[in-house]
PDB file of C-alpha atoms in Angstrom:
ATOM      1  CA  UNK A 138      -9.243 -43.252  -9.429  1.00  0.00           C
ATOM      2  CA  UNK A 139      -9.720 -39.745 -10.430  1.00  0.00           C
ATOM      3  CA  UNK A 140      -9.257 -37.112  -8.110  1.00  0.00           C
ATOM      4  CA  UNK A 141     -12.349 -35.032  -6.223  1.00  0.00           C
ATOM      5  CA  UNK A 142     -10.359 -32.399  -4.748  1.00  0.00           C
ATOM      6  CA  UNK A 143      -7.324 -30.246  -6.201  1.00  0.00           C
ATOM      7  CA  UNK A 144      -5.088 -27.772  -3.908  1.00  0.00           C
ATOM      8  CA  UNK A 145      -3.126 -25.045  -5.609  1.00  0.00           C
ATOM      9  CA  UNK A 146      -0.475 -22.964  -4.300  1.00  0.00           C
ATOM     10  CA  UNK A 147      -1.292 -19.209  -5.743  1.00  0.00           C
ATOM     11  CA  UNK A 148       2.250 -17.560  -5.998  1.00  0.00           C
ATOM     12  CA  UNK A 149       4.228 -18.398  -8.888  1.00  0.00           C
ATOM     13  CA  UNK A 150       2.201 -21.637  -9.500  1.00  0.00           C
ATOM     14  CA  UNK A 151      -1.396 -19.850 -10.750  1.00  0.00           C
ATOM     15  CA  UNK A 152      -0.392 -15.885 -10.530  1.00  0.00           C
ATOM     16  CA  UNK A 153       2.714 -13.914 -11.494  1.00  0.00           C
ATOM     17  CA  UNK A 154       3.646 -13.127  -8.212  1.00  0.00           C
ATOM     18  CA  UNK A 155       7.577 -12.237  -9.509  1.00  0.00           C
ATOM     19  CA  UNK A 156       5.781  -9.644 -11.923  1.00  0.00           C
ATOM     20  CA  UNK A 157       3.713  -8.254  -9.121  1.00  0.00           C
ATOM     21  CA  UNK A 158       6.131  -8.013  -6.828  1.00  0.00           C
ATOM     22  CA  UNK A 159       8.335  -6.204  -9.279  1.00  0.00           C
ATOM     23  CA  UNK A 160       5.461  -3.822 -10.775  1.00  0.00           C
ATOM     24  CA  UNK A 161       4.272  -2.902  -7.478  1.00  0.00           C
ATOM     25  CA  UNK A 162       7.604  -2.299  -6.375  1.00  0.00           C
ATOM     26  CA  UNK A 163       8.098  -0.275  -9.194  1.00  0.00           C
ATOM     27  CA  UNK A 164       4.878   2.145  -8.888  1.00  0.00           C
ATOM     28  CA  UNK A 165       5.698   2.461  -5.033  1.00  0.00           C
ATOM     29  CA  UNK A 166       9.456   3.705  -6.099  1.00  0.00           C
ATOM     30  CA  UNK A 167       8.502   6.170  -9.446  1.00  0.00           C
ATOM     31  CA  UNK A 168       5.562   7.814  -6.825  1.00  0.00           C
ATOM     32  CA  UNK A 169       8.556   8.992  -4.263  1.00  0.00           C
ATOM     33  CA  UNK A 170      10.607   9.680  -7.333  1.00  0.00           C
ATOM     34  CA  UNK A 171      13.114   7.009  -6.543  1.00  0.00           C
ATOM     35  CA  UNK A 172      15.399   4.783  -9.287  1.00  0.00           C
ATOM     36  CA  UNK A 173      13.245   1.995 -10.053  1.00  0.00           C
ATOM     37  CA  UNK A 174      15.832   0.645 -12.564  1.00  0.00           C
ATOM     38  CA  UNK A 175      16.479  -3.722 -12.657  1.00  0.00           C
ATOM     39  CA  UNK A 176      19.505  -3.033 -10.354  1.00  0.00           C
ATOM     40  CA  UNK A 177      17.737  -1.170  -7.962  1.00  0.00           C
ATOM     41  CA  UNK A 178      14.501  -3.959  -7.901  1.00  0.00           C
ATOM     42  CA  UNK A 179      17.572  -6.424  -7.942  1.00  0.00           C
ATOM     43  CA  UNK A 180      18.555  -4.740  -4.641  1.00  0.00           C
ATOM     44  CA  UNK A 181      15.392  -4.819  -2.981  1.00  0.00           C
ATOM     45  CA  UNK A 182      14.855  -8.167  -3.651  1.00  0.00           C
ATOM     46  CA  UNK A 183      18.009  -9.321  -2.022  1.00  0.00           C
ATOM     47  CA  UNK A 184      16.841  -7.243   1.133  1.00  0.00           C
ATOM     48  CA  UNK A 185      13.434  -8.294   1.071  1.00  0.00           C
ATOM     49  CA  UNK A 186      14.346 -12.406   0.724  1.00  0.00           C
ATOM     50  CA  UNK A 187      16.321 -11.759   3.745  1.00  0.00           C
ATOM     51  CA  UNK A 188      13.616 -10.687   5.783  1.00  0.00           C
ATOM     52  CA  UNK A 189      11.437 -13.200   4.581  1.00  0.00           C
ATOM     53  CA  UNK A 190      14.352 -16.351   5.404  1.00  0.00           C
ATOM     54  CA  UNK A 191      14.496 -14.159   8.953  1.00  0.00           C
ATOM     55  CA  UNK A 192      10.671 -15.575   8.822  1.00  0.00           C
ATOM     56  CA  UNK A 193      10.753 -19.185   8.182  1.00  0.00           C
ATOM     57  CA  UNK A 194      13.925 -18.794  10.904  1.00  0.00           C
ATOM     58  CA  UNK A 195      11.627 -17.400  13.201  1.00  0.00           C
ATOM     59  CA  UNK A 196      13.836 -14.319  14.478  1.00  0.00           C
ATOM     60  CA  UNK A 197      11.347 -11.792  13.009  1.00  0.00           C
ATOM     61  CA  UNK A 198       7.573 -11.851  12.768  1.00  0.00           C
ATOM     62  CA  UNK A 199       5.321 -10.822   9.648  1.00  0.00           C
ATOM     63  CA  UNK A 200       4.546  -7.091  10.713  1.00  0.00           C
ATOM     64  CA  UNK A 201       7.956  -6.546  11.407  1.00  0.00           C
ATOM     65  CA  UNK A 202       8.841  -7.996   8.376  1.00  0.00           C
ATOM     66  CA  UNK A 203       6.964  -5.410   5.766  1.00  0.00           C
ATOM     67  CA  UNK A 204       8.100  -2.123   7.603  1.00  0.00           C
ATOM     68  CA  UNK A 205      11.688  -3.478   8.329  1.00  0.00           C
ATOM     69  CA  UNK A 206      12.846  -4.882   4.839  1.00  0.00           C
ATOM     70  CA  UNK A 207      11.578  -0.889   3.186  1.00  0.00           C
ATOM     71  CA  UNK A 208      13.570   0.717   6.329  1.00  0.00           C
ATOM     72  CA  UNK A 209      17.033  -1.607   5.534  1.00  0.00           C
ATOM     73  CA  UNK A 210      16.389  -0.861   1.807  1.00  0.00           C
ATOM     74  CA  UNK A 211      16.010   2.546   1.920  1.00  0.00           C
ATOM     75  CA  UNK A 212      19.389   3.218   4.495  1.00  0.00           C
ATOM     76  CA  UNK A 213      21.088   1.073   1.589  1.00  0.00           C
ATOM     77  CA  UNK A 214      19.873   3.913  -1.344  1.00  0.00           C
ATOM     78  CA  UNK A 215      20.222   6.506   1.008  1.00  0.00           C
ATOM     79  CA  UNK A 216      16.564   7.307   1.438  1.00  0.00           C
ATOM     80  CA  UNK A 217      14.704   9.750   3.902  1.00  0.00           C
ATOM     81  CA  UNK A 218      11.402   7.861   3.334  1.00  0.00           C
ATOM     82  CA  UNK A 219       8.696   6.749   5.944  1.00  0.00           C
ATOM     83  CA  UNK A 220       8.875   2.925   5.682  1.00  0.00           C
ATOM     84  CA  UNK A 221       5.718   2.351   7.619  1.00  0.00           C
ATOM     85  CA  UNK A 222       4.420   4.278   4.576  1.00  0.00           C
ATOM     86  CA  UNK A 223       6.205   2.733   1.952  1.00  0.00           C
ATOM     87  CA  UNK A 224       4.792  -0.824   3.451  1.00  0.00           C
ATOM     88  CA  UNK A 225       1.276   0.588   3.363  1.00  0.00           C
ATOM     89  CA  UNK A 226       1.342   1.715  -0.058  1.00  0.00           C
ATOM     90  CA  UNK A 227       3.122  -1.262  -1.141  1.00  0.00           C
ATOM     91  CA  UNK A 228       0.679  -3.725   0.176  1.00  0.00           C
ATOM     92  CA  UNK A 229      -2.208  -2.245  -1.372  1.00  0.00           C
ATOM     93  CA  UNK A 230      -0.193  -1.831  -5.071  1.00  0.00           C
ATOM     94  CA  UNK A 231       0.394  -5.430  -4.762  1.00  0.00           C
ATOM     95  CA  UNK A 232      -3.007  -6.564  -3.764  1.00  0.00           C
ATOM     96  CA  UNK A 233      -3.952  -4.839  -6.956  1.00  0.00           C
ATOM     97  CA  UNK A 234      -1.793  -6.973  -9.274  1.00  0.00           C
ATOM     98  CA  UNK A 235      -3.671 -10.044 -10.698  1.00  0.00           C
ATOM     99  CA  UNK A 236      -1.347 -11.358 -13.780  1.00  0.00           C
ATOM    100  CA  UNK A 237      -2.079 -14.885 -14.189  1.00  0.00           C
ATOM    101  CA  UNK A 238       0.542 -17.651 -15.539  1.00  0.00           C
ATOM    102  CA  UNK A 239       0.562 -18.583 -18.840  1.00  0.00           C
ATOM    103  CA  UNK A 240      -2.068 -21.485 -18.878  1.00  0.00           C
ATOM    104  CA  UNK A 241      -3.385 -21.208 -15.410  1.00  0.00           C
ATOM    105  CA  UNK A 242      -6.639 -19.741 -16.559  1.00  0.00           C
ATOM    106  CA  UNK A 243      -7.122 -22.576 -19.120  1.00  0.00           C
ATOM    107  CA  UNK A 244      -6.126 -25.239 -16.487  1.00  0.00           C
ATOM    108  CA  UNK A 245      -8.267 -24.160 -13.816  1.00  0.00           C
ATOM    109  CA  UNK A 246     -11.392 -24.302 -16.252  1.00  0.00           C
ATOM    110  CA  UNK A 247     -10.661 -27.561 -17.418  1.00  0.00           C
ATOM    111  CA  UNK A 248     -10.337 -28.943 -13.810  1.00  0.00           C
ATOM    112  CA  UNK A 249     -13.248 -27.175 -12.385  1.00  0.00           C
ATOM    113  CA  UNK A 250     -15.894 -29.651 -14.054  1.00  0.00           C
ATOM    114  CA  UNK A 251     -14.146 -32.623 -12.737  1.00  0.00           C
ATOM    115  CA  UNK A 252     -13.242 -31.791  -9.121  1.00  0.00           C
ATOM    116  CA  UNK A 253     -13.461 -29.216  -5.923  1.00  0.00           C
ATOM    117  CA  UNK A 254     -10.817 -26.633  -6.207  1.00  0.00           C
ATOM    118  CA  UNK A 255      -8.739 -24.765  -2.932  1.00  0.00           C
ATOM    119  CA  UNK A 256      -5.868 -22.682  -2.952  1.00  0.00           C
ATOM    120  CA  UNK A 257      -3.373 -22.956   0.227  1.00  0.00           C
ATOM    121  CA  UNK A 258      -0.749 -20.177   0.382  1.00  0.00           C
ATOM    122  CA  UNK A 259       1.194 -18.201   2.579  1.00  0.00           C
ATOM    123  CA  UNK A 260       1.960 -14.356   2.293  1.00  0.00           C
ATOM    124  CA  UNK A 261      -0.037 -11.364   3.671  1.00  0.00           C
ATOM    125  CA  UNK A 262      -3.761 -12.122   4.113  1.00  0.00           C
ATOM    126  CA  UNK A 263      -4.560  -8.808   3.003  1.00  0.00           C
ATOM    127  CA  UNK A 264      -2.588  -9.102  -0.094  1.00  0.00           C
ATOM    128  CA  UNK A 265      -3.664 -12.548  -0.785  1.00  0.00           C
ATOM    129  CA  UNK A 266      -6.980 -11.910   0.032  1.00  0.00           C
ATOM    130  CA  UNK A 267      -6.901  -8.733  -2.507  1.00  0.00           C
ATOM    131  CA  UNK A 268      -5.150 -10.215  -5.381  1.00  0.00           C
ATOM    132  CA  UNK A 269      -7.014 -13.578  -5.707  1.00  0.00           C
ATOM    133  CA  UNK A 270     -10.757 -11.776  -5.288  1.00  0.00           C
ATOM    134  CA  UNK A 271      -9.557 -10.193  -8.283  1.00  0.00           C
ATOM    135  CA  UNK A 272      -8.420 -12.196 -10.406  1.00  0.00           C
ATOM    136  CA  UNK A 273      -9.941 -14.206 -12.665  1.00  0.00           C
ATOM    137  CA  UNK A 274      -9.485 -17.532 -11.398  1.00  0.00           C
ATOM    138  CA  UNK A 275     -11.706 -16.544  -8.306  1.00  0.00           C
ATOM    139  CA  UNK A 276     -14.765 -18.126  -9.564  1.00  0.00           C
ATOM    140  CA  UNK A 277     -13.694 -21.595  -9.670  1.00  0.00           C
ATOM    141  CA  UNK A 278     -12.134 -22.042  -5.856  1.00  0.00           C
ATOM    142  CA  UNK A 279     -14.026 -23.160  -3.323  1.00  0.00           C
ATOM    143  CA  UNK A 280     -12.163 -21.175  -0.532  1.00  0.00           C
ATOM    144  CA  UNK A 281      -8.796 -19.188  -0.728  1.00  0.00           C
ATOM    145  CA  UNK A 282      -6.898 -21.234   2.804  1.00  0.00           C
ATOM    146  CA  UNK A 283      -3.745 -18.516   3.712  1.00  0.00           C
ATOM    147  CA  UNK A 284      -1.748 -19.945   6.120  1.00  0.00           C
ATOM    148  CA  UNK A 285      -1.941 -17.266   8.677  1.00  0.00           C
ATOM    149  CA  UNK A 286      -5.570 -17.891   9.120  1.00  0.00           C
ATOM    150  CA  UNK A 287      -4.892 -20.938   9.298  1.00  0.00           C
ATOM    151  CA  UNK A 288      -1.897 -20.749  12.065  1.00  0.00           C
ATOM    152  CA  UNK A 289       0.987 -21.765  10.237  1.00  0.00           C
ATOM    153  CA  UNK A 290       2.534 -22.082   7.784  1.00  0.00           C
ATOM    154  CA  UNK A 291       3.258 -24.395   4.583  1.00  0.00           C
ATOM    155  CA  UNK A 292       4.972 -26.818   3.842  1.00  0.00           C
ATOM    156  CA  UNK A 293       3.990 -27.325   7.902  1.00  0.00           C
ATOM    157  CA  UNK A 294       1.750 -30.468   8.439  1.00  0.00           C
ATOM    158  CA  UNK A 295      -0.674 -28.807  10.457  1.00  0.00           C
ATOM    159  CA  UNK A 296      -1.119 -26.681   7.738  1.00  0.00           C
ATOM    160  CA  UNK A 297      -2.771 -29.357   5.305  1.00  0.00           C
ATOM    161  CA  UNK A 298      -4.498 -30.788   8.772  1.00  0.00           C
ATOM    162  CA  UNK A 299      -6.222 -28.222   9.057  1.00  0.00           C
ATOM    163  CA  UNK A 300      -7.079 -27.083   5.169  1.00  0.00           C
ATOM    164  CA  UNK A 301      -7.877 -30.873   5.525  1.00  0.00           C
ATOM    165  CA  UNK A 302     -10.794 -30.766   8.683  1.00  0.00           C
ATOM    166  CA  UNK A 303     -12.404 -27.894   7.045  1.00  0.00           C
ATOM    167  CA  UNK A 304     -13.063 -29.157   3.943  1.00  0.00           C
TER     168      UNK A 304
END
């Protein structure tokens, strides 16, 4: 039986979130004239999967999450930045960065005459929202489902409940 509906993830599955994450990151660090070198992204990213495993713990919340992660990294480079700032301009650099997978455009066009297509991810609706308007793949999805609109998160039940009841 061939399928009518296909959900896709967006980060890392579709779009190069790992090279967006590390170009934004890396536009956000030259602008304050900061070391944007591998080591120092390597450094970052430590901090920042931190924060985000403080997430799916639940001992932090989302907004606390994108001003606290730039504040912790920039005490560990020694940094008088505003992190608040830093979150803001980060956020909208990333939103800006559409590189797709290798494939993913092909794929998508090939399933797009045979069934209904939704992506269901987590992250930053703003970012989310930004990045996949943009891209290329935008066309072929029905509706863009990020779980914070939704209420919670994946790989949560309720989650693909509710993607579920609305389509």
């Amino acid at each position: 039986m061939p399928y009518s509906i296909a959900l896709f993830d967006a980060d890392n599955t579709l779009l190069d979130f790992t090279r967006a994450e590390h170009d934004a990151l890396c536009a956000c660090l030259a602008a304050r004239g900061l070391d944007n070198s591998e080591e120092t992204v390597s450094a970052y990213s430590a901090i920042n999967d931190g924060h985000w495993k403080r997430l799916e713990r639940g001992e932090t919340t989302r907004d606390r999450l994108k001003v606290e992660r730039f504040a912790d990294y920039f005490a560990t480079v020694g940094y008088n930045g505003d992190p608040v700032l830093m979150a803001r301009d980060y956020e909208s650099t990333l939103g800006r960065q559409t590189h797709l997978l290798e494939g993913a455009l092909e794929l998508i066009q090939r399933l797009y005459a045979k069934c209904r297509l939704y992506i269901v991810t987590n992250g930053i609706t703003a970012v989310q929202k930004s990045r996949f308007g943009a891209c290329p793949l935008a066309p072929y999805f029905e509706h863009c489902f990020i779980s914070v609109q939704v209420g919670c998160a994946k790989p949560e039940e309720r989650l693909f409940d509710g993607v579920a009841a609305a389509i």
